[in-house]
Each structure stands twice: as C-alpha cells, then as structure tokens.
Short mmCIF file of N, CA and C in Angstrom, two decimals:
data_model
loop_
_atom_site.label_atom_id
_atom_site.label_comp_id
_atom_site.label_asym_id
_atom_site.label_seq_id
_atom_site.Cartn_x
_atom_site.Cartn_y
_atom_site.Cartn_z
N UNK A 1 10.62 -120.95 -135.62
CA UNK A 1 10.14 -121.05 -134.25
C UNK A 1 9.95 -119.64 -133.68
N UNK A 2 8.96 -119.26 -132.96
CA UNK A 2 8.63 -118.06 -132.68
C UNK A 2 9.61 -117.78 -131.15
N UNK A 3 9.72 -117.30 -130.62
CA UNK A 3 10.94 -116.72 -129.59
C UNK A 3 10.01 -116.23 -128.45
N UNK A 4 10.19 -116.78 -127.66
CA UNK A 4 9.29 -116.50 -126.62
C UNK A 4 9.92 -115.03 -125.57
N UNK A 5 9.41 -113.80 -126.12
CA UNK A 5 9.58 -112.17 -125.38
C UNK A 5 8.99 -112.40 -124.29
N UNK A 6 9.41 -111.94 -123.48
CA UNK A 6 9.00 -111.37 -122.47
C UNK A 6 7.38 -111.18 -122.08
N UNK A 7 6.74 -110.42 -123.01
CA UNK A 7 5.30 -110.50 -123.67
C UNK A 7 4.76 -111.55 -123.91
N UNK A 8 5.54 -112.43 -124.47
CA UNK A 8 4.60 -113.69 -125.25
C UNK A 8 5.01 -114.39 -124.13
N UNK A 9 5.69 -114.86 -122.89
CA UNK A 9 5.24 -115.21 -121.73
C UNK A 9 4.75 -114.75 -120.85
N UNK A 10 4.27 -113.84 -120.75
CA UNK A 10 3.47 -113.01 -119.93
C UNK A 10 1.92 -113.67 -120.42
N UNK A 11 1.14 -113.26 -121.19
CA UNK A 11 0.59 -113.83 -122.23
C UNK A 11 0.23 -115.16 -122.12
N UNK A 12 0.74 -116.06 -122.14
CA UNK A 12 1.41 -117.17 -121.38
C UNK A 12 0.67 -117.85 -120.37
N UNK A 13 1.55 -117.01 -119.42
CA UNK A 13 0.98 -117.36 -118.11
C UNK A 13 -0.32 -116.72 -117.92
N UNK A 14 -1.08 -115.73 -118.22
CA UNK A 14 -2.59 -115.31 -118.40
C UNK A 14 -3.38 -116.12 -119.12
N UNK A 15 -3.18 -116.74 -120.19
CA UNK A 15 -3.96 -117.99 -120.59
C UNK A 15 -4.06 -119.35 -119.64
N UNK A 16 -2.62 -119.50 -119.33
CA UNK A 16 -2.94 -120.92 -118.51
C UNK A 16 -4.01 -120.57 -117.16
N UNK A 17 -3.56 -119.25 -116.72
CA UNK A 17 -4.38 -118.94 -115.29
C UNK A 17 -5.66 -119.50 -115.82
N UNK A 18 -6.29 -119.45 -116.86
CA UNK A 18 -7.79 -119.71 -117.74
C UNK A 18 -7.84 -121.24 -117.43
N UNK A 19 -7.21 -121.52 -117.36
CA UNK A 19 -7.19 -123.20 -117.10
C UNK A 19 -6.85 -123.08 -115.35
N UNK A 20 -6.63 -122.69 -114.96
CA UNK A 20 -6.88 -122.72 -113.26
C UNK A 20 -8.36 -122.35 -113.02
N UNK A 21 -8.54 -121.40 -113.78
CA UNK A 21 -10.06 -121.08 -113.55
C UNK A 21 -11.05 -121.70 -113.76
N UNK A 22 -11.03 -122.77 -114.48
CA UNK A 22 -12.13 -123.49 -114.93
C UNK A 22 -11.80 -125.03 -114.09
N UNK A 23 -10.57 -125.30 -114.03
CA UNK A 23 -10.60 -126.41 -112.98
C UNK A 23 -11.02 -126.28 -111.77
N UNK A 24 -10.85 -124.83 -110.94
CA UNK A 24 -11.07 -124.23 -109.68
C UNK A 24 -12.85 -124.45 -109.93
N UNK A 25 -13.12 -123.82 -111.01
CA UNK A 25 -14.80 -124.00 -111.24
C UNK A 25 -15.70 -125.20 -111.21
N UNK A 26 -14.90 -125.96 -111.88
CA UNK A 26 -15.87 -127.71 -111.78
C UNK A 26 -15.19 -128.37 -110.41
N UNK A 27 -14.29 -128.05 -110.15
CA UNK A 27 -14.08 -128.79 -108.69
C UNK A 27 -14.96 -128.99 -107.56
N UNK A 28 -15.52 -127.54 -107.75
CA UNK A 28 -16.34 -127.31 -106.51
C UNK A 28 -17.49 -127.86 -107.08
N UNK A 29 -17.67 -128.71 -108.05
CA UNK A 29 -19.02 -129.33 -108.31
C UNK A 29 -19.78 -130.66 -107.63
N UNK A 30 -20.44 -130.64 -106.99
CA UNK A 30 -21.27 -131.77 -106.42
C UNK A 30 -22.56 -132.73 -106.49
N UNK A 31 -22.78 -133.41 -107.34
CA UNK A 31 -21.81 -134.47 -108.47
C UNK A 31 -21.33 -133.78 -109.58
N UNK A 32 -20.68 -133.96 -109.66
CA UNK A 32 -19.20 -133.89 -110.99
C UNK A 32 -19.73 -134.19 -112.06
N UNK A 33 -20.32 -133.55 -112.86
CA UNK A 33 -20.86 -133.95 -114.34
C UNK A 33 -20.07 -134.11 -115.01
N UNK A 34 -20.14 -134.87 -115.93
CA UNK A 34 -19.52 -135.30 -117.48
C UNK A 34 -18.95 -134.22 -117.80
N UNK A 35 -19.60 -133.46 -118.03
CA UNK A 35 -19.29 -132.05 -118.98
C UNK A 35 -17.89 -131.55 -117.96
N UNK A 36 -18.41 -131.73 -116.31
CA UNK A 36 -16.95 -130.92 -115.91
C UNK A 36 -15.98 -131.31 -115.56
N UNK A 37 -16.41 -133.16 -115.56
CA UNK A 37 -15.22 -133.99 -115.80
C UNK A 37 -14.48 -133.69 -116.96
N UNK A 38 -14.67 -133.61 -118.13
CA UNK A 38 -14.24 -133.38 -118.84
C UNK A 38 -13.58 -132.09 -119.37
N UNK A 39 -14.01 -131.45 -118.77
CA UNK A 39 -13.53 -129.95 -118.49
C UNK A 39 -12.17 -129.62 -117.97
N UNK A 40 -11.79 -130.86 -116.35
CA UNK A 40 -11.25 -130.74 -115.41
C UNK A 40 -9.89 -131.68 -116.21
N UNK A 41 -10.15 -132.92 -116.87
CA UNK A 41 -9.29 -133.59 -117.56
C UNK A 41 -8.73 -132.77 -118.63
N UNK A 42 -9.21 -132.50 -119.51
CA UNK A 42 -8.58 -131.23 -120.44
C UNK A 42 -7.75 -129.83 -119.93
N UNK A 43 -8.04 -129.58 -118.88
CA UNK A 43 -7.13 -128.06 -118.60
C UNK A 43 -6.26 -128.78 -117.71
N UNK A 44 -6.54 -129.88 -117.15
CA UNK A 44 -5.19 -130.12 -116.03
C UNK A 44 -4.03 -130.49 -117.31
N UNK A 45 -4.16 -131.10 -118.25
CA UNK A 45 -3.24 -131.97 -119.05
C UNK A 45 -2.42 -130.87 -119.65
N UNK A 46 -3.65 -129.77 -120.01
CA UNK A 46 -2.81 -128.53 -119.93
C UNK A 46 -2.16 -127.78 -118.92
N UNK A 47 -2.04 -127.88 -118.30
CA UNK A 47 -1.50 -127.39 -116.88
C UNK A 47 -0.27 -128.12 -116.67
N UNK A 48 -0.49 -129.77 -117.13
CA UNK A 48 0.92 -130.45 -117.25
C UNK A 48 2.06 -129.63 -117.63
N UNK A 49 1.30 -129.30 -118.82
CA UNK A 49 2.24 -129.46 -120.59
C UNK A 49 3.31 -128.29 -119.70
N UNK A 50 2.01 -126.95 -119.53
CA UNK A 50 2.60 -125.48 -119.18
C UNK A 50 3.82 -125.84 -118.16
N UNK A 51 3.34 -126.85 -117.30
CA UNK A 51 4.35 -126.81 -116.51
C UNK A 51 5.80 -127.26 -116.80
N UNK A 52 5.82 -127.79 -117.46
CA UNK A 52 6.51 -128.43 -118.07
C UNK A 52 7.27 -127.18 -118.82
N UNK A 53 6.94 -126.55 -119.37
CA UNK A 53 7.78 -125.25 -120.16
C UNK A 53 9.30 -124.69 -119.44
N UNK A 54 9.86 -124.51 -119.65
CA UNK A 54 11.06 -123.96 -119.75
C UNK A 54 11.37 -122.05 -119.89
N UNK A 55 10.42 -121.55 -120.08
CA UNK A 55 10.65 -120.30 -120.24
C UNK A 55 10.16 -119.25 -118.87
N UNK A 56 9.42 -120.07 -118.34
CA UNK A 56 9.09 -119.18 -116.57
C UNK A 56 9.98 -118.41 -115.91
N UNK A 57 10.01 -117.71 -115.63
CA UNK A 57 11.15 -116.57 -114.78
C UNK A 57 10.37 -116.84 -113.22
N UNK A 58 11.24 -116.35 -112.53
CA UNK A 58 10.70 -115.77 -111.19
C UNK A 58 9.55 -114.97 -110.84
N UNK A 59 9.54 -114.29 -111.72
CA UNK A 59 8.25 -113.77 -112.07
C UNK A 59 6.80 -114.19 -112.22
N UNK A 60 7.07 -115.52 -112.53
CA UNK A 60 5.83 -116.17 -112.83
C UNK A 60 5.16 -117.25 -111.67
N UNK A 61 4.25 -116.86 -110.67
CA UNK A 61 4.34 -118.00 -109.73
C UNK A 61 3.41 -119.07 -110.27
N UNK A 62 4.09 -120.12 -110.42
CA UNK A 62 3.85 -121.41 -110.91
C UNK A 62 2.43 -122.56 -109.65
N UNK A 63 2.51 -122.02 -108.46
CA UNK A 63 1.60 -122.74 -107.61
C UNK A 63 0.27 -123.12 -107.81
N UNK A 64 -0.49 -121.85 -108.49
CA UNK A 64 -1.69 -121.67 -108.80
C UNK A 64 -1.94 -122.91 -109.97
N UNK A 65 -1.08 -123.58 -110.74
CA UNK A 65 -1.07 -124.25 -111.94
C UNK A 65 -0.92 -125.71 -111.05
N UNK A 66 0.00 -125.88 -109.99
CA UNK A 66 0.47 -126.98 -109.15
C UNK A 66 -0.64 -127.28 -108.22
N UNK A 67 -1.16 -126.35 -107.69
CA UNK A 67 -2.71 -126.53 -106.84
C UNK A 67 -3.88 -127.06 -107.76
N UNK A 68 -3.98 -126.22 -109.08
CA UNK A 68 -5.27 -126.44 -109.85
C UNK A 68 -4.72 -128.26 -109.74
N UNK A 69 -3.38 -128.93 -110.50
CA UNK A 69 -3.35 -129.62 -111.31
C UNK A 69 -3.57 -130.97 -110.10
N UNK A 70 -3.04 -130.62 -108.61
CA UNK A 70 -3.63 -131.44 -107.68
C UNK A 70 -4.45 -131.72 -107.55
N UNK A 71 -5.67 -130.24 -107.29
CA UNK A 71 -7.33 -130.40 -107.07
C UNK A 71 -7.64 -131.16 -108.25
N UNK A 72 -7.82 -130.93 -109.35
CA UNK A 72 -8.32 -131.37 -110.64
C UNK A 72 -8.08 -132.97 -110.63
N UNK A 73 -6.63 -133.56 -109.95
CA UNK A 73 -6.24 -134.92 -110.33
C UNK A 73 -7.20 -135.64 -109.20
N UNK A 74 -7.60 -134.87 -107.94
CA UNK A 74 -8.02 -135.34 -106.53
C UNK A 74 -9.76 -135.63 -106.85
N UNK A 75 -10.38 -134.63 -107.65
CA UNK A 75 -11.43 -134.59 -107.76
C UNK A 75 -11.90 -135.63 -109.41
N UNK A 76 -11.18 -135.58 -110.08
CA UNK A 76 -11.77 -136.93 -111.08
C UNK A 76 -11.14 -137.84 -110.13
N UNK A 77 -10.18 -137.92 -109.00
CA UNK A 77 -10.24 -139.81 -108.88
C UNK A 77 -11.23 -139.97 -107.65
N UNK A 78 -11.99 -138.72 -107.02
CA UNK A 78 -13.02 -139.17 -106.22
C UNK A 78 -14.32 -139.75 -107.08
N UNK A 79 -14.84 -139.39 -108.23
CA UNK A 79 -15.32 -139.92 -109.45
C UNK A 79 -15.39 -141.25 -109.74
N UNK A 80 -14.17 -141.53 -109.76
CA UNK A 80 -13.80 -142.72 -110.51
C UNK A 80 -14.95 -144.34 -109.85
#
C-alpha cells in the first residue's frame, strides 16, 4: 500500500479540485447535454469517494468538493 506523504495528498487534493472544475463547468449549462450530464455524474461520485478519504488535514479545505458535489446533485435532478 503506498503511504499517503504529505505530497501525495497535496497532489490529492489538486486533482480532485479537477473535478470541481468540470462540475462548476457543465452546471452552468443551459440545457444540460448528455455529454455534461455525464460529465457532472462522474466527477461528483468522485467527489463522494474523495470525500470520503481519511487523510485531509486542516489544511485542505474540503467545501469546494461539498459545494461542487451539491451543485452537480441539484443540477442532474433539475434534468431528470
């Protein structure tokens, strides 16, 4: 099992931000295409998982992941 440094959560949390960014991106879409439905379903689930992790310090503010994973859940069930 690889050991999560300091680095490799840093790291971390800069990838998931990538998944805030692209949910933040199709959100603001009006109609909601397939493509960014699907976009928006895939990085939130990731956004779950991350959240879900155990290795976050204080350091890491977690909101930006808690906002995306709201908007993202708010905007596929206006869709639906």
């Amino acid at each position: 099992m690889n050991e999560m440094t300091p680095e490799r959560i840093d790291q971390s949390y800069r990838s998931t931000m990538d998944s805030v960014s692209v949910v933040n991106e199709f959100v603001g879409e009006n109609p909601l295409t397939e493509n960014g439905r699907n976009a928006i379903q895939r990085n939130v689930e990731h956004l779950k998982i991350m959240l879900g992790q155990t290795y976050w310090t204080k350091d890491h503010d977690l909101t930006p992941f808690e906002t995306a994973v709201a908007d993202g859940e708010a905007a596929l069930a206006e869709t639906v």
